[in-house]
Amino acid sequence: MAHKDLQPTSATSCLEENHSISTLLCRAPLRRLSQHERESLWEYREKLRLLPEIMPIFSLAIPRQNRDAFAEARVFAACHWWQYRNIQEARCCRRWGILSAQTRVALACLSAQHADCFTRAFACQLLDELADKSLFEIFLQLTQALKLEAQHDSALARLLIRRAACSPLSLGHRLFWLLRAEMHLPGFSERYGVVLHAFLSSARQHCAQRWLTAANHALKDFETERHQRLAKRLGVNAGTSVHNAWKAIHGYSTCLNPALRCGRIRVEQCKVLTSKKLPLYVVLQNCDWRGDDFHLIFKDGDDLRQDQLTLQLLRLMDGLWRNAGLDLQMLPYVCVATGHNTGMIEVVPSATTTADIQVEYGGGAKGAFNDQVVSSFLLQHNRDATQYERAQQSFLKTCAGYCVATHVLGIGDRHADNIMVTKRGRLFHIDFGHFLGNFKFKYGVRRERSPFVFTPEMKRVIVHTPGRITEQIRLLHDIRLSRGDVLRVKGTVIVTLFTLMLPAAMPELLDSEDIDYCLGQLALGLSPREAAESFSRDIKLAQAAISRRLDNYIHNWKHTRAEPS
């Protein structure tokens, strides 16, 4: 739908008689224009200058065989730029944000469909008006859009370099690691190297990164070993090796938080996690004695770009809900890919996986069938009635938020080790190796049969007093529906961000057809009532899914057997 400040005037009435402009603007984001739509847009191009938001669609209607048409289209883009500038000045030069109509237009103009350098330069002019905080959030997509430029020297490359140079601690740091993570790609290493040259960091941080990689590679030699004692001993040896290498390093920063200065590694607290890739759990001393130590996970062997994208979209959804007055209390932690299948992940403090909660409070693997386990966990850490009620509210909000988010994004592999709960009741998801409806199968059987996770132990924790369960479940249901409606209104932003990540060639996001799952979950073609009814059916399906608890039981049983006696 057109932006409220950019509504078409009567000048577009002729075109609306043949084909509605609003229909074009609200079309499915990935649908191609028909020949009739292209001809209509070009025929009424003079009148469309009153509607700047039409630019991404209009540029697709330019007759490719007509050189004069391209020149005229560039004048069209210039007129739109001045209209946007006038709108901004009318608002006292307040910079627009990531969710504004201007930003949506700019991002759409940087997709693979728009090859004209002038159109892409127009998009960069709009993006240059973004504040650093907003630009930071879309750097992931902008670095991928660099792959679509015709030459190394482009308006987009200059924009990224200039803005990163002006804000090295945030944008510069972000740009460095986004480019560094894909320097191994033969087709783009030269282009990324040109942009990256201005942001080479000191040798200390590169040295630290290399030692972490070397230690993780050493552990991979023992990946087939199942005995946990051996893995633990190897972990201590690897941690000692890294610590010796870092003895002379002090006051360095990590890729997760450039503002935090770290000291020595606390080897006694480091360990090797039991997952397949044997990631390192690392604890770094905080150089500021008043602050807590910094906990992170270093992974080697997984492509963390997909996790980065998923967490970015979770932050976007959180922002959408906050703008609508809904405080979600969500926890989209920080994850940074640092190279080919390597990266670092922020550890959320005071959080436990639901698998560990089920095993500890449910008497082993069978705790997956115990409705009381999460309630018992929260009661132990929130003994005061007021504290527990506050934890309940946090759990209700975050549970609803992540149900909607994982439903829209099609997050798969949601076993109990990939869902965590903090001591204060905030639920959150981790490890986003499967999304866009790529659910896991085992021996030809689909393990995940519900669209999101909402098990009886989650339902039970919402209200500890049975008499209030109906009221609270209704509240949970209402929150989910309202949050789903917010995402439907701004759903095209999510689709655009997915589209701009296609050049990354991630296994589950290779072409536009992969994004169809997200479009289907957003239900943009349904009325609000139809969408609400569809989501209500999914909620009932999730509550009734016995297969989810059985999958958790098998997962817990497998991992408890692997533990040392």
C-alpha positions as semicolon CSV with decimal commas, in nm:
position;residue;x (nm);y (nm);z (nm)
1;M;0,000;0,000;0,000
2;A;0,123;0,350;-0,075
3;H;0,281;0,549;0,206
4;K;0,036;0,787;0,372
5;D;0,246;1,087;0,267
6;L;0,278;0,966;-0,089
7;Q;-0,078;0,890;-0,190
8;P;-0,161;0,923;-0,563
9;T;-0,364;1,224;-0,668
10;S;-0,631;1,256;-0,932
11;A;-0,354;1,278;-1,191
12;T;-0,333;0,899;-1,185
13;S;-0,702;0,846;-1,249
14;C;-0,647;0,754;-1,615
15;L;-0,414;0,476;-1,521
16;E;-0,639;0,356;-1,242
17;E;-0,916;0,308;-1,499
18;N;-0,700;0,045;-1,671
19;H;-0,503;-0,099;-1,384
20;S;-0,508;0,002;-1,019
21;I;-0,183;0,155;-0,890
22;S;-0,260;0,033;-0,541
23;T;-0,292;-0,320;-0,678
24;L;0,054;-0,291;-0,832
25;L;0,203;-0,160;-0,508
26;C;0,038;-0,436;-0,305
27;R;0,122;-0,715;-0,549
28;A;0,314;-1,014;-0,426
29;P;0,670;-0,882;-0,394
30;L;0,821;-1,157;-0,608
31;R;0,557;-1,157;-0,884
32;R;0,681;-1,041;-1,223
33;L;0,500;-0,763;-1,408
34;S;0,286;-0,865;-1,703
35;Q;0,341;-0,710;-2,044
36;H;0,017;-0,512;-2,006
37;E;0,132;-0,372;-1,671
38;R;0,468;-0,270;-1,817
39;E;0,305;-0,091;-2,109
40;S;0,056;0,088;-1,882
41;L;0,328;0,207;-1,645
42;W;0,539;0,343;-1,929
43;E;0,245;0,506;-2,105
44;Y;0,144;0,703;-1,795
45;R;0,496;0,774;-1,670
46;E;0,446;1,152;-1,659
47;K;0,158;1,122;-1,416
48;L;0,342;0,867;-1,203
49;R;0,598;1,130;-1,103
50;L;0,348;1,230;-0,835
51;L;0,394;0,888;-0,672
52;P;0,761;0,834;-0,575
53;E;0,698;0,491;-0,423
54;I;0,631;0,354;-0,770
55;M;1,001;0,381;-0,864
56;P;1,105;0,015;-0,811
57;I;0,810;-0,105;-1,019
58;F;0,844;0,167;-1,283
59;S;1,210;0,088;-1,348
60;L;1,106;-0,264;-1,450
61;A;0,877;-0,120;-1,719
62;I;1,150;0,070;-1,909
63;P;1,171;-0,050;-2,272
64;R;1,513;-0,215;-2,276
65;Q;1,570;-0,165;-2,646
66;N;1,519;0,213;-2,631
67;R;1,823;0,419;-2,525
68;D;1,615;0,738;-2,498
69;A;1,384;0,558;-2,256
70;F;1,673;0,503;-2,017
71;A;1,764;0,871;-2,030
72;E;1,404;0,964;-1,955
73;A;1,389;0,716;-1,671
74;R;1,692;0,879;-1,511
75;V;1,514;1,213;-1,514
76;F;1,219;1,031;-1,355
77;A;1,447;0,903;-1,076
78;A;1,593;1,250;-1,020
79;C;1,243;1,394;-0,978
80;H;1,162;1,126;-0,722
81;W;1,482;1,202;-0,531
82;W;1,389;1,567;-0,496
83;Q;1,039;1,473;-0,381
84;Y;1,187;1,256;-0,107
85;R;1,421;1,537;-0,009
86;N;1,129;1,780;0,015
87;I;0,938;1,535;0,234
88;Q;1,239;1,504;0,463
89;E;1,283;1,883;0,488
90;A;0,914;1,921;0,566
91;R;0,975;1,694;0,865
92;C;1,253;1,917;1,000
93;C;1,529;1,707;0,838
94;R;1,450;1,407;1,058
95;R;1,626;1,102;0,915
96;W;1,396;0,823;0,811
97;G;1,428;0,474;0,952
98;I;1,466;0,123;0,820
99;L;1,089;0,068;0,802
100;S;1,007;0,388;0,612
101;A;0,870;0,393;0,259
102;Q;1,192;0,554;0,139
103;T;1,407;0,271;0,272
104;R;1,177;0,007;0,125
105;V;1,205;0,177;-0,214
106;A;1,584;0,193;-0,187
107;L;1,623;-0,173;-0,092
108;A;1,391;-0,283;-0,371
109;C;1,598;-0,084;-0,623
110;L;1,914;-0,275;-0,522
111;S;1,776;-0,619;-0,607
112;A;1,900;-0,826;-0,900
113;Q;1,608;-0,704;-1,114
114;H;1,755;-0,353;-1,125
115;A;2,080;-0,345;-1,322
116;D;2,075;0,020;-1,433
117;C;2,354;0,204;-1,250
118;F;2,147;0,522;-1,223
119;T;1,860;0,340;-1,051
120;R;2,104;0,182;-0,808
121;A;2,270;0,520;-0,746
122;F;1,923;0,662;-0,671
123;A;1,880;0,387;-0,410
124;C;2,216;0,474;-0,253
125;Q;2,118;0,840;-0,226
126;L;1,811;0,737;-0,029
127;L;2,010;0,503;0,195
128;D;2,265;0,774;0,267
129;E;1,989;0,956;0,456
130;L;1,962;0,671;0,707
131;A;2,106;0,715;1,054
132;D;2,401;0,491;1,146
133;K;2,183;0,269;1,364
134;S;1,936;0,199;1,083
135;L;2,207;0,152;0,821
136;F;2,386;-0,092;1,053
137;E;2,083;-0,322;1,050
138;I;2,085;-0,363;0,670
139;F;2,462;-0,384;0,611
140;L;2,419;-0,762;0,576
141;Q;2,204;-0,711;0,265
142;L;2,409;-0,421;0,127
143;T;2,731;-0,622;0,124
144;Q;2,550;-0,894;-0,071
145;A;2,417;-0,631;-0,313
146;L;2,780;-0,544;-0,393
147;K;2,793;-0,872;-0,586
148;L;2,526;-0,739;-0,824
149;E;2,716;-0,424;-0,922
150;A;2,858;-0,409;-1,274
151;Q;3,197;-0,278;-1,159
152;H;3,408;-0,258;-0,845
153;D;3,368;0,120;-0,836
154;S;2,998;0,175;-0,775
155;A;2,773;0,412;-0,585
156;L;2,700;0,137;-0,334
157;A;3,068;0,062;-0,270
158;R;3,139;0,432;-0,218
159;L;2,842;0,463;0,018
160;L;2,959;0,171;0,233
161;I;3,319;0,294;0,247
162;R;3,226;0,653;0,324
163;R;2,975;0,575;0,598
164;A;3,197;0,307;0,754
165;A;3,492;0,548;0,758
166;C;3,278;0,808;0,936
167;S;3,170;0,556;1,199
168;P;3,452;0,300;1,232
169;L;3,349;0,154;1,567
170;S;3,003;0,049;1,450
171;L;2,965;0,059;1,071
172;G;3,335;0,007;0,998
173;H;3,358;-0,289;1,232
174;R;3,039;-0,436;1,087
175;L;3,156;-0,391;0,728
176;F;3,495;-0,548;0,801
177;W;3,354;-0,876;0,927
178;L;3,078;-0,901;0,667
179;L;3,335;-0,871;0,389
180;R;3,594;-1,084;0,566
181;A;3,346;-1,371;0,601
182;E;3,322;-1,412;0,222
183;M;3,677;-1,341;0,111
184;H;3,716;-1,711;0,028
185;L;3,473;-1,683;-0,267
186;P;3,678;-1,676;-0,590
187;G;3,425;-1,471;-0,784
188;F;3,405;-1,188;-0,530
189;S;3,730;-1,192;-0,333
190;E;3,883;-0,921;-0,554
191;R;3,585;-0,688;-0,522
192;Y;3,551;-0,746;-0,150
193;G;3,924;-0,701;-0,110
194;V;3,910;-0,356;-0,269
195;V;3,644;-0,243;-0,023
196;L;3,801;-0,424;0,270
197;H;4,144;-0,266;0,226
198;A;4,040;0,052;0,408
199;F;3,931;-0,142;0,712
200;L;4,222;-0,373;0,784
201;S;4,253;-0,403;1,159
202;S;4,559;-0,440;1,376
203;A;4,745;-0,771;1,369
204;R;4,644;-0,850;1,727
205;Q;4,283;-0,928;1,650
206;H;4,371;-1,127;1,338
207;C;4,621;-1,327;1,543
208;A;4,358;-1,409;1,805
209;Q;4,118;-1,523;1,535
210;R;4,381;-1,753;1,380
211;W;4,462;-1,917;1,715
212;L;4,095;-1,990;1,781
213;T;4,064;-2,149;1,437
214;A;4,378;-2,360;1,490
215;A;4,255;-2,485;1,828
216;N;3,917;-2,579;1,683
217;H;4,079;-2,766;1,393
218;A;4,284;-2,965;1,644
219;L;3,966;-3,075;1,819
220;K;3,811;-3,189;1,491
221;D;4,060;-3,478;1,477
222;F;3,870;-3,626;1,771
223;E;3,520;-3,558;1,643
224;T;3,434;-3,925;1,621
225;E;3,525;-3,984;1,985
226;R;3,211;-4,024;2,193
227;H;3,360;-4,042;2,537
228;Q;3,299;-3,709;2,708
229;R;3,597;-3,735;2,941
230;L;3,834;-3,747;2,646
231;A;3,661;-3,448;2,484
232;K;3,690;-3,259;2,812
233;R;4,060;-3,330;2,842
234;L;4,117;-3,228;2,483
235;G;3,923;-2,909;2,548
236;V;4,146;-2,814;2,840
237;N;4,458;-2,881;2,633
238;A;4,325;-2,673;2,345
239;G;4,225;-2,393;2,581
240;T;4,571;-2,394;2,739
241;S;4,728;-2,372;2,392
242;V;4,513;-2,073;2,300
243;H;4,582;-1,909;2,637
244;N;4,959;-1,940;2,589
245;A;4,927;-1,787;2,244
246;W;4,729;-1,493;2,382
247;K;4,947;-1,421;2,685
248;A;5,094;-1,112;2,523
249;I;4,758;-0,988;2,397
250;H;4,566;-0,751;2,620
251;G;4,298;-0,496;2,550
252;Y;4,165;-0,649;2,227
253;S;3,803;-0,657;2,112
254;T;3,595;-0,937;1,963
255;C;3,383;-0,925;1,650
256;L;3,072;-0,947;1,869
257;N;3,123;-0,619;2,054
258;P;3,395;-0,376;1,939
259;A;3,336;-0,154;2,243
260;L;3,426;-0,428;2,493
261;R;3,796;-0,465;2,573
262;C;3,901;-0,818;2,667
263;G;4,197;-0,951;2,863
264;R;4,318;-1,304;2,927
265;I;4,125;-1,621;2,860
266;R;3,984;-1,787;3,171
267;V;4,097;-2,137;3,071
268;E;3,943;-2,305;3,375
269;Q;3,596;-2,197;3,256
270;C;3,642;-2,288;2,889
271;K;3,508;-2,616;2,754
272;V;3,419;-2,808;2,442
273;L;3,047;-2,838;2,375
274;T;2,900;-3,175;2,282
275;S;2,740;-3,081;1,949
276;K;2,864;-3,234;1,624
277;K;3,113;-2,960;1,531
278;L;3,268;-2,946;1,881
279;P;3,242;-2,568;1,924
280;L;3,456;-2,393;2,183
281;Y;3,291;-2,224;2,479
282;V;3,528;-1,938;2,563
283;V;3,528;-1,703;2,863
284;L;3,725;-1,378;2,825
285;Q;3,823;-1,148;3,106
286;N;3,671;-0,801;3,092
287;C;3,941;-0,533;3,106
288;D;3,693;-0,319;3,295
289;W;3,703;-0,466;3,647
290;R;3,349;-0,337;3,708
291;G;3,204;-0,543;3,423
292;D;3,126;-0,913;3,391
293;D;3,340;-1,153;3,191
294;F;3,247;-1,201;2,827
295;H;3,116;-1,544;2,724
296;L;3,114;-1,655;2,361
297;I;3,104;-1,966;2,145
298;F;3,351;-2,012;1,861
299;K;3,227;-2,244;1,583
300;D;3,423;-2,389;1,295
301;G;3,235;-2,601;1,043
302;D;2,894;-2,429;1,019
303;D;2,783;-2,148;0,786
304;L;2,668;-1,884;1,033
305;R;2,545;-1,641;0,767
306;Q;2,203;-1,805;0,788
307;D;2,199;-1,751;1,165
308;Q;2,298;-1,387;1,106
309;L;2,009;-1,337;0,865
310;T;1,755;-1,505;1,094
311;L;1,864;-1,301;1,397
312;Q;1,851;-0,982;1,189
313;L;1,491;-1,061;1,093
314;L;1,406;-1,134;1,457
315;R;1,540;-0,789;1,550
316;L;1,334;-0,638;1,270
317;M;1,019;-0,810;1,396
318;D;1,096;-0,695;1,748
319;G;1,122;-0,338;1,618
320;L;0,793;-0,368;1,432
321;W;0,617;-0,491;1,743
322;R;0,771;-0,222;1,963
323;N;0,657;0,045;1,718
324;A;0,306;-0,100;1,751
325;G;0,325;-0,074;2,131
326;L;0,399;-0,443;2,197
327;D;0,700;-0,507;2,423
328;L;0,817;-0,855;2,334
329;Q;1,125;-0,887;2,557
330;M;1,282;-1,097;2,280
331;L;1,649;-1,197;2,285
332;P;1,804;-1,185;1,937
333;Y;2,162;-1,241;2,051
334;V;2,465;-1,143;1,840
335;C;2,616;-1,381;1,586
336;V;2,898;-1,290;1,345
337;A;3,040;-1,500;1,062
338;T;3,415;-1,437;1,051
339;G;3,521;-1,656;0,759
340;H;3,440;-1,968;0,560
341;N;3,220;-2,173;0,798
342;T;3,363;-1,999;1,105
343;G;3,219;-1,745;1,343
344;M;3,138;-1,637;1,696
345;I;2,813;-1,643;1,890
346;E;2,719;-1,440;2,195
347;V;2,622;-1,643;2,502
348;V;2,307;-1,524;2,677
349;P;2,378;-1,527;3,053
350;S;2,168;-1,722;3,304
351;A;1,998;-1,930;3,035
352;T;1,940;-2,305;3,017
353;T;1,821;-2,525;2,731
354;T;1,478;-2,680;2,771
355;A;1,648;-3,018;2,719
356;D;1,861;-2,968;3,030
357;I;1,554;-2,847;3,218
358;Q;1,360;-3,158;3,116
359;V;1,643;-3,391;3,220
360;E;1,714;-3,218;3,552
361;Y;1,360;-3,146;3,667
362;G;1,186;-3,439;3,499
363;G;1,409;-3,725;3,608
364;G;1,601;-3,785;3,286
365;A;1,497;-3,815;2,922
366;K;1,136;-3,888;3,018
367;G;1,114;-3,529;3,141
368;A;1,008;-3,442;2,786
369;F;0,661;-3,571;2,884
370;N;0,646;-3,385;3,217
371;D;0,423;-3,075;3,213
372;Q;0,581;-2,931;3,530
373;V;0,950;-2,909;3,434
374;V;0,970;-2,547;3,314
375;S;0,744;-2,428;3,597
376;S;0,970;-2,602;3,848
377;F;1,277;-2,441;3,693
378;L;1,127;-2,092;3,717
379;L;0,994;-2,150;4,070
380;Q;1,340;-2,248;4,189
381;H;1,489;-1,923;4,058
382;N;1,189;-1,700;4,140
383;R;1,076;-1,802;4,488
384;D;0,903;-1,474;4,561
385;A;0,543;-1,463;4,431
386;T;0,594;-1,126;4,265
387;Q;0,912;-1,244;4,094
388;Y;0,744;-1,558;3,967
389;E;0,449;-1,365;3,829
390;R;0,691;-1,134;3,651
391;A;0,872;-1,438;3,508
392;Q;0,536;-1,576;3,391
393;Q;0,460;-1,255;3,204
394;S;0,804;-1,256;3,042
395;F;0,755;-1,617;2,939
396;L;0,410;-1,546;2,796
397;K;0,533;-1,254;2,584
398;T;0,849;-1,418;2,455
399;C;0,672;-1,748;2,389
400;A;0,409;-1,570;2,181
401;G;0,670;-1,365;1,996
402;Y;0,890;-1,660;1,904
403;C;0,589;-1,871;1,805
404;V;0,490;-1,605;1,551
405;A;0,846;-1,539;1,434
406;T;0,942;-1,905;1,385
407;H;0,606;-1,963;1,216
408;V;0,664;-1,685;0,961
409;L;1,030;-1,771;0,897
410;G;0,969;-2,147;0,885
411;I;1,243;-2,228;1,138
412;G;1,318;-2,601;1,152
413;D;1,509;-2,841;1,378
414;R;1,332;-2,709;1,690
415;H;1,427;-2,978;1,939
416;A;1,467;-2,908;2,311
417;D;1,837;-2,818;2,283
418;N;1,755;-2,533;2,045
419;I;1,513;-2,357;2,281
420;M;1,638;-2,186;2,596
421;V;1,484;-2,014;2,899
422;T;1,651;-1,761;3,125
423;K;1,612;-1,767;3,502
424;R;1,382;-1,466;3,469
425;G;1,147;-1,645;3,231
426;R;1,251;-1,516;2,889
427;L;1,224;-1,789;2,627
428;F;1,432;-1,771;2,309
429;H;1,545;-1,989;2,019
430;I;1,901;-2,064;1,905
431;D;2,078;-2,242;1,615
432;F;1,896;-2,148;1,296
433;G;2,047;-2,401;1,058
434;H;1,713;-2,465;0,886
435;F;1,456;-2,206;0,781
436;L;1,196;-2,126;0,512
437;G;1,009;-2,448;0,578
438;N;1,307;-2,683;0,552
439;F;1,197;-2,915;0,830
440;K;1,403;-3,220;0,921
441;F;1,326;-3,579;0,824
442;K;1,450;-3,901;0,984
443;Y;1,434;-4,225;0,783
444;G;1,185;-4,062;0,548
445;V;0,958;-3,949;0,834
446;R;0,903;-3,581;0,899
447;R;1,017;-3,511;1,255
448;E;0,842;-3,174;1,284
449;R;0,472;-3,182;1,205
450;S;0,359;-2,860;1,369
451;P;0,447;-2,516;1,226
452;F;0,602;-2,396;1,554
453;V;0,677;-2,516;1,907
454;F;0,417;-2,478;2,181
455;T;0,433;-2,784;2,405
456;P;0,223;-2,858;2,718
457;E;0,507;-2,762;2,956
458;M;0,515;-2,418;2,791
459;K;0,139;-2,388;2,821
460;R;0,159;-2,494;3,185
461;V;0,413;-2,230;3,286
462;I;0,193;-1,942;3,170
463;V;-0,027;-1,982;3,476
464;H;0,068;-2,173;3,789
465;T;-0,287;-2,156;3,931
466;P;-0,519;-2,385;3,727
467;G;-0,819;-2,154;3,769
468;R;-0,656;-1,881;3,557
469;I;-0,533;-2,098;3,270
470;T;-0,824;-2,020;3,035
471;E;-0,780;-1,646;3,081
472;Q;-0,404;-1,653;3,023
473;I;-0,421;-1,886;2,723
474;R;-0,675;-1,651;2,566
475;L;-0,436;-1,362;2,629
476;L;-0,152;-1,561;2,472
477;H;-0,373;-1,633;2,170
478;D;-0,468;-1,265;2,134
479;I;-0,104;-1,152;2,154
480;R;-0,006;-1,399;1,885
481;L;-0,280;-1,281;1,652
482;S;-0,202;-0,913;1,705
483;R;0,168;-0,972;1,645
484;G;0,090;-1,170;1,331
485;D;-0,121;-0,880;1,199
486;V;0,168;-0,636;1,255
487;L;0,400;-0,855;1,048
488;R;0,142;-0,885;0,771
489;V;0,126;-0,506;0,735
490;K;0,505;-0,477;0,694
491;G;0,559;-0,818;0,538
492;T;0,712;-0,683;0,218
493;V;1,014;-0,559;0,417
494;I;1,089;-0,914;0,534
495;V;1,053;-1,047;0,180
496;T;1,281;-0,774;0,040
497;L;1,554;-0,853;0,293
498;F;1,533;-1,220;0,199
499;T;1,552;-1,129;-0,171
500;L;1,867;-0,922;-0,125
501;M;2,035;-1,223;0,040
502;L;1,997;-1,443;-0,269
503;P;2,354;-1,362;-0,389
504;A;2,485;-1,526;-0,069
505;A;2,384;-1,863;-0,222
506;M;2,299;-2,023;0,112
507;P;2,178;-2,384;0,065
508;E;1,822;-2,306;0,176
509;L;1,799;-1,965;0,003
510;L;1,912;-2,010;-0,357
511;D;1,628;-1,853;-0,558
512;S;1,307;-1,657;-0,518
513;E;1,099;-1,976;-0,499
514;D;1,256;-2,048;-0,160
515;I;1,097;-1,727;-0,027
516;D;0,749;-1,845;-0,125
517;Y;0,718;-2,025;0,210
518;C;0,755;-1,696;0,400
519;L;0,502;-1,529;0,169
520;G;0,257;-1,809;0,237
521;Q;0,299;-1,776;0,614
522;L;0,250;-1,399;0,599
523;A;-0,078;-1,463;0,414
524;L;-0,061;-1,127;0,236
525;G;-0,342;-1,234;0,004
526;L;-0,585;-1,312;0,287
527;S;-0,811;-1,077;0,476
528;P;-0,723;-1,011;0,844
529;R;-1,006;-1,240;0,953
530;E;-0,898;-1,524;0,724
531;A;-0,536;-1,487;0,835
532;A;-0,643;-1,496;1,203
533;E;-0,846;-1,813;1,147
534;S;-0,552;-1,977;0,969
535;F;-0,314;-1,893;1,251
536;S;-0,565;-2,014;1,513
537;R;-0,569;-2,353;1,342
538;D;-0,188;-2,364;1,354
539;I;-0,194;-2,285;1,729
540;K;-0,428;-2,580;1,794
541;L;-0,211;-2,804;1,577
542;A;0,102;-2,706;1,773
543;Q;-0,066;-2,778;2,109
544;A;-0,182;-3,121;1,994
545;A;0,150;-3,230;1,838
546;I;0,259;-3,539;2,032
547;S;0,542;-3,595;1,784
548;R;0,720;-3,286;1,918
549;R;0,745;-3,432;2,269
550;L;0,846;-3,771;2,133
551;D;1,122;-3,606;1,930
552;N;1,243;-3,427;2,245
553;Y;1,243;-3,755;2,438
554;I;1,455;-3,931;2,173
555;H;1,692;-3,635;2,158
556;N;1,730;-3,627;2,538
557;W;1,776;-4,005;2,560
558;K;2,044;-4,000;2,292
559;H;2,241;-3,723;2,463
560;T;2,207;-3,857;2,818
561;R;2,345;-4,193;2,697
562;A;2,646;-4,014;2,547
563;E;2,734;-3,850;2,880
564;P;3,011;-4,006;3,091
565;S;2,916;-4,210;3,393
